[in-house]
């Protein structure tokens, strides 16, 4: 669904770390790409979103309402994500990362404090209530 929140696990040992973005339709996801200090906001396809990030099996997870299989989606979230495409940020894994960008798309506040995946999950819950993650089919 357009404006859905998606994530995948990064293959970083010993613990897994997550990467998040916004689905904007037609198989496209807007993400903040982190390369040292240069972070570009770009549109990627599913394969590119997972490339060099996931441990097998490659799975993209989508936030869904309650315990259903219906994705949470909001056209305004997608619109905010698209408006940022092509811009750059001073990427930092801890303080200016994909979760902060994704949360900004949800709330409209790109200067939020959601730099950890758990904080992004809390923002999703505040916005839409109970939800679950389902594998993108």
C-alpha positions as MATLAB code, in Angstrom:
seq = 'XXXXXXXXXXXXXXXXXXXXXXXXXXXXXXXXXXXXXXXXXXXXXXXXXXXXXXXXXXXXXXXXXXXXXXXXXXXXXXXXXXXXXXXXXXXXXXXXXXXXXXXXXXXXXXXXXXXXXXXXXXXXXXXXXXXXXXXXX';
ca = [
       0.000    0.000    0.000;
       1.294    3.466   -0.859;
       2.864    5.154    2.157;
       3.622    1.911    3.993;
       6.545    1.629    6.386;
       8.999   -1.112    5.453;
      12.196   -2.487    6.901;
      14.767   -5.231    6.442;
      17.468   -6.639    8.671;
      21.074   -5.733    8.025;
      23.638   -8.487    8.128;
      25.760   -6.985   10.874;
      27.084   -9.376   13.527;
      26.621  -10.217   16.292;
      23.243   -8.457   16.460;
      20.991   -7.609   13.575;
      20.366   -3.978   12.789;
      17.391   -2.745   10.797;
      17.063   -0.515    7.720;
      13.759    1.293    7.118;
      12.052    3.212    4.328;
       8.721    4.183    2.763;
       6.913    2.278    0.014;
       5.623    4.700   -2.650;
       3.975    2.301   -5.115;
       5.002    0.450   -8.286;
       7.539   -1.633   -6.364;
       9.489    1.470   -5.295;
      10.818    2.403   -1.858;
      12.274    5.723   -0.724;
      15.273    5.275    1.554;
      18.072    7.274    3.116;
      21.249    5.711    1.810;
      24.118    5.972    4.253;
      27.647    6.185    2.907;
      30.009    7.525    5.560;
      29.044   11.208    5.822;
      27.044   11.442    2.595;
      23.435   10.370    2.888;
      21.315   10.548   -0.224;
      17.557   10.074   -0.271;
      16.743    7.903   -3.258;
      14.082    5.728   -4.846;
      15.047    2.069   -5.083;
      13.336   -1.160   -6.023;
      12.910   -4.126   -3.721;
      16.146   -5.809   -4.843;
      18.128   -2.601   -4.312;
      16.585   -2.074   -0.858;
      17.848   -5.515    0.166;
      21.169   -5.473   -1.709;
      24.172   -6.025    0.547;
      21.957   -5.676    3.581;
      20.088   -8.842    4.392;
      21.102  -12.205    5.649;
      19.317  -14.975    3.739;
      16.439  -15.254    3.356;
      15.951  -11.734    2.043;
      12.771  -10.352    3.550;
      11.169   -6.940    3.559;
       8.759   -6.460    6.438;
       5.683   -4.209    6.184;
       3.809   -2.611    9.099;
       0.193   -3.883    9.119;
      -2.888   -2.818   11.098;
      -3.437   -4.758   14.336;
      -2.694   -8.391   13.696;
      -4.058   -8.293   10.137;
      -2.301   -8.598    6.801;
      -3.558   -5.164    5.672;
      -0.579   -2.792    5.358;
      -0.648    0.544    7.102;
      -0.424    3.159    4.401;
      -0.885    6.882    4.080;
      -0.551    8.888    0.865;
       0.731   11.868    2.854;
       3.608    9.719    4.155;
       4.472    8.769    0.550;
       4.191   12.405   -0.548;
       6.631   13.515    2.159;
       9.072   10.750    1.177;
       8.909   11.656   -2.537;
       9.460   15.350   -1.751;
      12.820   14.461   -0.137;
      14.136   12.371   -3.071;
      17.409   13.764   -4.398;
      18.266   15.642   -1.226;
      21.281   14.796    0.907;
      21.855   14.641    4.651;
      24.976   14.391    6.752;
      24.464   10.688    7.324;
      25.429    9.285   10.688;
      24.568    5.732   11.752;
      23.666    6.933   15.254;
      22.146   10.407   14.822;
      21.029   10.989   11.190;
      19.872    7.682    9.818;
      17.110    5.866    7.945;
      14.844    5.550   11.004;
      14.896    9.295   11.589;
      14.070    9.840    7.915;
      11.247    7.270    7.963;
       9.783    8.778   11.132;
       9.963   12.223    9.516;
       7.920   10.940    6.597;
       5.288    9.704    9.064;
       5.083   12.830   11.224;
       6.364   15.616    8.985;
       9.079   16.351   11.579;
      12.437   15.417   10.061;
      14.279   16.755   13.137;
      12.751   14.050   15.354;
      14.672   11.877   17.813;
      13.777    8.509   16.274;
      17.298    7.315   15.531;
      16.709    3.788   16.825;
      14.332    1.229   15.343;
      12.434    0.898   18.639;
      11.735    4.664   18.568;
      10.399    4.412   15.005;
       8.183    1.522   16.158;
       6.829    3.755   18.949;
       6.016    6.494   16.422;
       4.167    3.991   14.235;
       2.169    2.881   17.284;
       1.352    6.489   18.270;
       0.154    7.227   14.736;
      -1.858    4.053   13.986;
      -2.236    2.071   17.210;
      -1.520   -1.637   17.462;
       0.277   -3.098   14.480;
       2.413   -6.044   13.459;
       5.110   -6.735   10.895;
       4.313   -9.039    7.967;
       6.634  -10.299    5.263;
       6.152   -8.519    1.929;
       4.704  -11.096   -0.419;
];
